[in-house]
């Protein structure tokens, strides 16, 4: 089943064309990793998918429905699309548990006790049940990011978007976060992941997309992209990062 279909997507900021003719189709359960140099439009692409940015042209449809002209229903759509950012963006004055409970209680009107139970379950899932009552400042970057993932999961999204989730972390904290993401992939979560972690891409991606200059330059299975890249720009990028 096709969950997300992006057709001829373009995005301009004034005169700057940041995305050009981007076409991606994502089926349920698929893990798509997006790689590419800084400034190639990766973040903008994710931000268009959850409508933090409005596309200049093209169409994005979610379960067959065009979502680029939703008007006030944007909030409903966003409930289905979780996002995890490079900077974890936790609410600083809420505990780990409260961070996770916030959206279900406020947006989906889940009863407090039910939301709490579910949040504890999610903390267990990311290996942080002992940190339920701890505030973000007292957590390591990796722990904060795992809470951020749990918070995204609390809305029971159909798809999770990750924008360089480990780029702000000290190297020794990266592994735990990637492990949680791997586990989610195994459980069948549909994911779009922008990352520079090529090992993760190799192990977990069903498909790797290489972007440069706002275009999708090449798209293939990880094994093809990493062992037999066809495009010169892909080759040159990989030779710098691998
Ligand atoms: P990446 O995530 O691949 O590094 P981005 O999507 O962040 O790339 O950015 C692509 C290009 O768009 C860059 O040149 C960036 O400066 C520009 N850009 C991103 N967001 C904005 C914005 N809100 N206003 C103007 N230019 C932007
Ligand atoms: Mg980016």
Coordinates of C-alpha atoms and ligand atoms in Angstrom, one line a residue:
X1 CA 0.0 0.0 0.0
X2 CA 1.4 3.4 -1.0
X3 CA 1.3 5.6 2.1
X4 CA 3.0 8.7 0.8
X5 CA 3.3 9.9 -2.8
X6 CA 5.3 13.0 -3.7
X7 CA 4.9 14.1 -7.3
X8 CA 6.9 16.9 -9.0
X9 CA 7.5 18.6 -5.7
X10 CA 9.2 22.0 -5.9
X11 CA 10.0 24.5 -3.3
X12 CA 11.4 28.1 -3.7
X13 CA 12.4 30.6 -1.1
X14 CA 12.1 33.8 -3.1
X15 CA 14.5 33.3 -6.0
X16 CA 16.2 30.3 -4.5
X17 CA 15.0 26.9 -5.9
X18 CA 15.6 24.4 -3.1
X19 CA 13.6 21.4 -4.3
X20 CA 13.1 20.6 -8.0
X21 CA 10.9 17.9 -9.5
X22 CA 11.1 15.6 -6.5
X23 CA 9.2 12.3 -6.9
X24 CA 9.1 9.8 -4.2
X25 CA 6.6 7.0 -3.4
X26 CA 6.7 5.3 0.0
X27 CA 4.9 2.2 0.8
X28 CA 3.8 1.2 4.3
X29 CA 6.6 -0.3 6.4
X30 CA 9.3 1.0 4.1
X31 CA 12.5 2.7 5.4
X32 CA 13.8 5.4 3.1
X33 CA 17.1 7.0 3.9
X34 CA 18.0 10.3 2.3
X35 CA 21.6 11.3 2.0
X36 CA 23.3 14.3 0.3
X37 CA 25.5 17.3 0.9
X38 CA 24.6 20.1 3.2
X39 CA 22.2 22.5 1.5
X40 CA 20.8 19.9 -1.0
X41 CA 17.3 20.3 0.3
X42 CA 16.9 17.3 2.6
X43 CA 15.4 19.2 5.6
X44 CA 13.2 21.2 3.3
X45 CA 11.9 18.0 1.8
X46 CA 11.0 16.6 5.2
X47 CA 9.5 19.9 6.3
X48 CA 7.3 19.9 3.1
X49 CA 6.1 16.4 4.0
X50 CA 4.7 17.4 7.3
X51 CA 3.7 20.9 5.9
X52 CA 6.0 22.9 8.1
X53 CA 6.9 24.4 4.7
X54 CA 4.3 24.8 2.0
X55 CA 5.4 23.4 -1.3
X56 CA 5.7 25.9 -4.2
X57 CA 4.5 23.3 -6.8
X58 CA 3.7 19.6 -7.2
X59 CA 1.6 17.4 -5.0
X60 CA 2.0 15.3 -1.9
X61 CA -0.7 12.8 -1.2
X62 CA -1.1 10.7 1.9
X63 CA -3.2 7.5 1.6
X64 CA -4.4 8.8 -1.8
X65 CA -5.5 12.2 -0.5
X66 CA -3.8 15.4 -1.6
X67 CA -2.5 17.1 1.6
X68 CA -1.1 20.3 0.1
X69 CA -4.4 22.1 0.2
X70 CA -5.7 20.9 3.5
X71 CA -6.4 24.3 5.1
X72 CA -7.4 23.8 8.7
X73 CA -7.1 20.1 8.6
X74 CA -3.3 20.3 8.7
X75 CA -3.4 19.6 12.4
X76 CA -5.3 16.3 11.8
X77 CA -2.8 15.3 9.1
X78 CA 0.2 16.1 11.3
X79 CA -1.0 13.7 14.0
X80 CA -0.3 10.9 11.5
X81 CA 3.3 12.2 10.8
X82 CA 5.8 12.2 13.6
X83 CA 9.0 14.2 13.3
X84 CA 12.3 13.9 15.2
X85 CA 14.7 16.8 14.8
X86 CA 18.4 17.2 15.1
X87 CA 18.0 19.3 18.2
X88 CA 15.6 17.4 20.4
X89 CA 13.3 20.3 21.1
X90 CA 11.9 18.8 24.3
X91 CA 9.8 21.0 26.5
X92 CA 12.4 22.1 29.1
X93 CA 10.0 22.6 31.9
X94 CA 8.4 19.2 31.6
X95 CA 9.7 15.8 32.7
X96 CA 10.4 13.0 30.2
X97 CA 7.1 11.5 31.0
X98 CA 5.2 14.8 30.7
X99 CA 6.9 15.5 27.4
X100 CA 5.6 12.2 26.0
X101 CA 2.1 12.7 27.4
X102 CA 1.6 16.2 26.3
X103 CA 0.4 15.8 22.7
X104 CA -1.9 12.8 23.3
X105 CA -3.6 14.7 26.2
X106 CA -3.8 18.1 24.6
X107 CA -4.4 17.2 20.9
X108 CA -6.1 13.8 21.1
X109 CA -7.9 14.2 24.4
X110 CA -6.6 10.9 25.7
X111 CA -7.4 10.6 29.4
X112 CA -4.5 11.5 31.7
X113 CA -4.1 8.0 33.2
X114 CA -4.2 6.3 29.9
X115 CA -1.7 8.7 28.4
X116 CA 0.6 8.1 31.4
X117 CA 0.5 4.4 31.1
X118 CA 1.2 4.6 27.4
X119 CA 4.1 7.1 28.0
X120 CA 5.6 4.7 30.5
X121 CA 5.4 1.9 28.0
X122 CA 7.1 4.1 25.4
X123 CA 9.9 5.0 27.9
X124 CA 10.4 1.3 28.4
X125 CA 10.6 0.9 24.7
X126 CA 13.4 3.4 24.4
X127 CA 15.2 2.1 27.4
X128 CA 14.5 5.0 29.7
X129 CA 11.8 3.9 32.2
X130 CA 14.1 5.0 35.1
X131 CA 14.1 8.6 33.7
X132 CA 10.4 9.2 33.7
X133 CA 10.5 12.0 36.2
X134 CA 13.7 13.6 35.1
X135 CA 13.8 17.0 33.3
X136 CA 15.6 17.3 29.9
X137 CA 18.6 19.2 31.2
X138 CA 19.5 16.3 33.4
X139 CA 19.5 13.8 30.5
X140 CA 22.3 13.2 28.0
X141 CA 21.8 14.2 24.4
X142 CA 21.2 10.6 23.4
X143 CA 18.6 10.2 26.2
X144 CA 16.9 13.4 25.2
X145 CA 16.7 12.2 21.6
X146 CA 15.2 8.9 22.7
X147 CA 12.6 10.8 24.7
X148 CA 11.9 12.8 21.6
X149 CA 11.4 9.6 19.6
X150 CA 9.0 8.3 22.3
X151 CA 7.2 11.6 22.2
X152 CA 6.8 11.3 18.4
X153 CA 5.5 7.7 18.9
X154 CA 3.0 8.7 21.4
X155 CA 0.7 10.1 18.7
X156 CA 0.8 6.7 17.0
X157 CA 2.0 8.1 13.7
X158 CA 1.8 6.2 10.5
X159 CA 5.1 7.5 9.4
X160 CA 8.1 9.0 11.2
X161 CA 10.4 11.6 9.8
X162 CA 13.9 11.9 11.2
X163 CA 16.1 14.9 10.3
X164 CA 19.7 14.1 11.2
X165 CA 18.6 12.6 14.6
X166 CA 22.2 11.8 15.7
X167 CA 24.1 14.7 14.2
X168 CA 24.1 16.8 17.4
X169 CA 25.2 13.9 19.6
X170 CA 28.6 12.9 21.0
X171 CA 29.8 9.9 19.1
X172 CA 29.4 7.5 22.0
X173 CA 25.7 8.4 22.3
X174 CA 24.8 7.8 18.7
X175 CA 24.6 4.0 18.9
X176 CA 21.7 3.9 21.4
X177 CA 19.6 6.2 19.3
X178 CA 20.3 4.3 16.1
X179 CA 19.4 1.1 18.0
X180 CA 16.0 2.4 18.9
X181 CA 15.4 3.4 15.2
X182 CA 16.5 0.0 14.0
X183 CA 14.0 -1.6 16.4
X184 CA 11.2 0.6 15.1
X185 CA 12.2 -0.3 11.5
X186 CA 12.0 -4.0 12.5
X187 CA 8.6 -3.5 13.9
X188 CA 7.4 -2.2 10.6
X189 CA 7.3 1.5 11.2
X190 CA 7.4 3.6 7.9
X191 CA 10.3 6.0 8.1
X192 CA 12.0 8.7 6.1
X193 CA 15.4 9.3 7.6
X194 CA 17.9 12.0 6.7
X195 CA 21.3 10.9 8.1
X196 CA 25.0 10.9 7.6
X197 CA 25.2 7.5 9.3
X198 CA 26.0 5.3 6.3
X199 CA 26.2 2.2 8.4
X200 CA 22.6 2.7 9.5
X201 CA 21.6 3.3 5.8
X202 CA 23.3 0.1 4.8
X203 CA 21.8 -2.0 7.5
X204 CA 18.3 -0.6 7.8
X205 CA 17.2 1.2 4.6
X206 CA 15.0 -0.5 2.0
X207 CA 16.0 2.4 -0.3
X208 CA 18.5 5.1 -0.3
X209 CA 17.9 8.5 -2.1
X210 CA 20.9 10.7 -2.9
X211 CA 20.0 14.4 -3.2
X212 CA 22.1 17.2 -4.6
X213 CA 21.1 20.7 -5.6
X214 CA 17.4 20.1 -4.8
X215 CA 17.2 17.1 -7.1
X216 CA 17.0 13.4 -6.5
X217 CA 20.2 12.4 -8.3
X218 CA 20.0 8.7 -7.7
X219 CA 17.8 6.3 -5.8
X220 CA 18.4 2.6 -5.3
X221 CA 18.8 -0.2 -2.7
X222 CA 21.6 0.4 -0.2
X223 CA 23.8 -2.3 -1.8
X224 CA 23.5 -0.7 -5.2
X225 CA 24.1 2.8 -4.0
X226 CA 27.0 2.0 -1.8
X227 CA 28.8 -0.6 -4.0
X228 CA 27.8 0.5 -7.5
X229 CA 26.7 4.1 -7.5
X230 CA 25.9 5.1 -11.1
X231 CA 26.0 8.9 -11.0
X232 CA 29.3 10.8 -10.7
X233 CA 27.9 13.1 -8.1
X234 CA 26.8 10.2 -5.9
X235 CA 30.3 8.6 -6.3
X236 CA 32.0 11.8 -5.4
X237 CA 29.8 12.4 -2.3
X238 CA 30.2 8.8 -1.1
X239 CA 34.0 8.9 -1.6
X240 CA 34.0 11.9 0.8
X241 CA 31.8 10.4 3.5
X242 CA 32.6 6.6 3.5
Ligands
LIG1 P1 19.9 20.3 3.9 O1 19.0 19.9 4.9 O2 20.1 19.3 2.8 O3 21.2 20.8 4.4 P2 18.1 22.5 3.6 O4 16.8 21.9 3.1 O5 18.2 22.9 5.0 O6 19.3 21.5 3.1 O7 18.4 23.8 2.7 C1 18.4 23.8 1.3 C2 18.6 25.2 0.9 O8 17.5 26.0 1.2 C3 19.8 25.9 1.5 O9 20.4 26.7 0.5 C4 19.2 26.8 2.6 O10 20.0 27.9 2.9 C5 17.9 27.2 2.0 N1 16.8 27.4 3.0 C6 16.3 26.5 3.8 N2 15.3 27.0 4.6 C7 15.2 28.3 4.2 C8 14.3 29.4 4.5 N3 13.4 29.2 5.5 N4 14.4 30.6 3.9 C9 15.4 30.7 2.9 N5 16.2 29.7 2.5 C10 16.1 28.5 3.1
LIG2 MG1 19.2 19.6 7.0

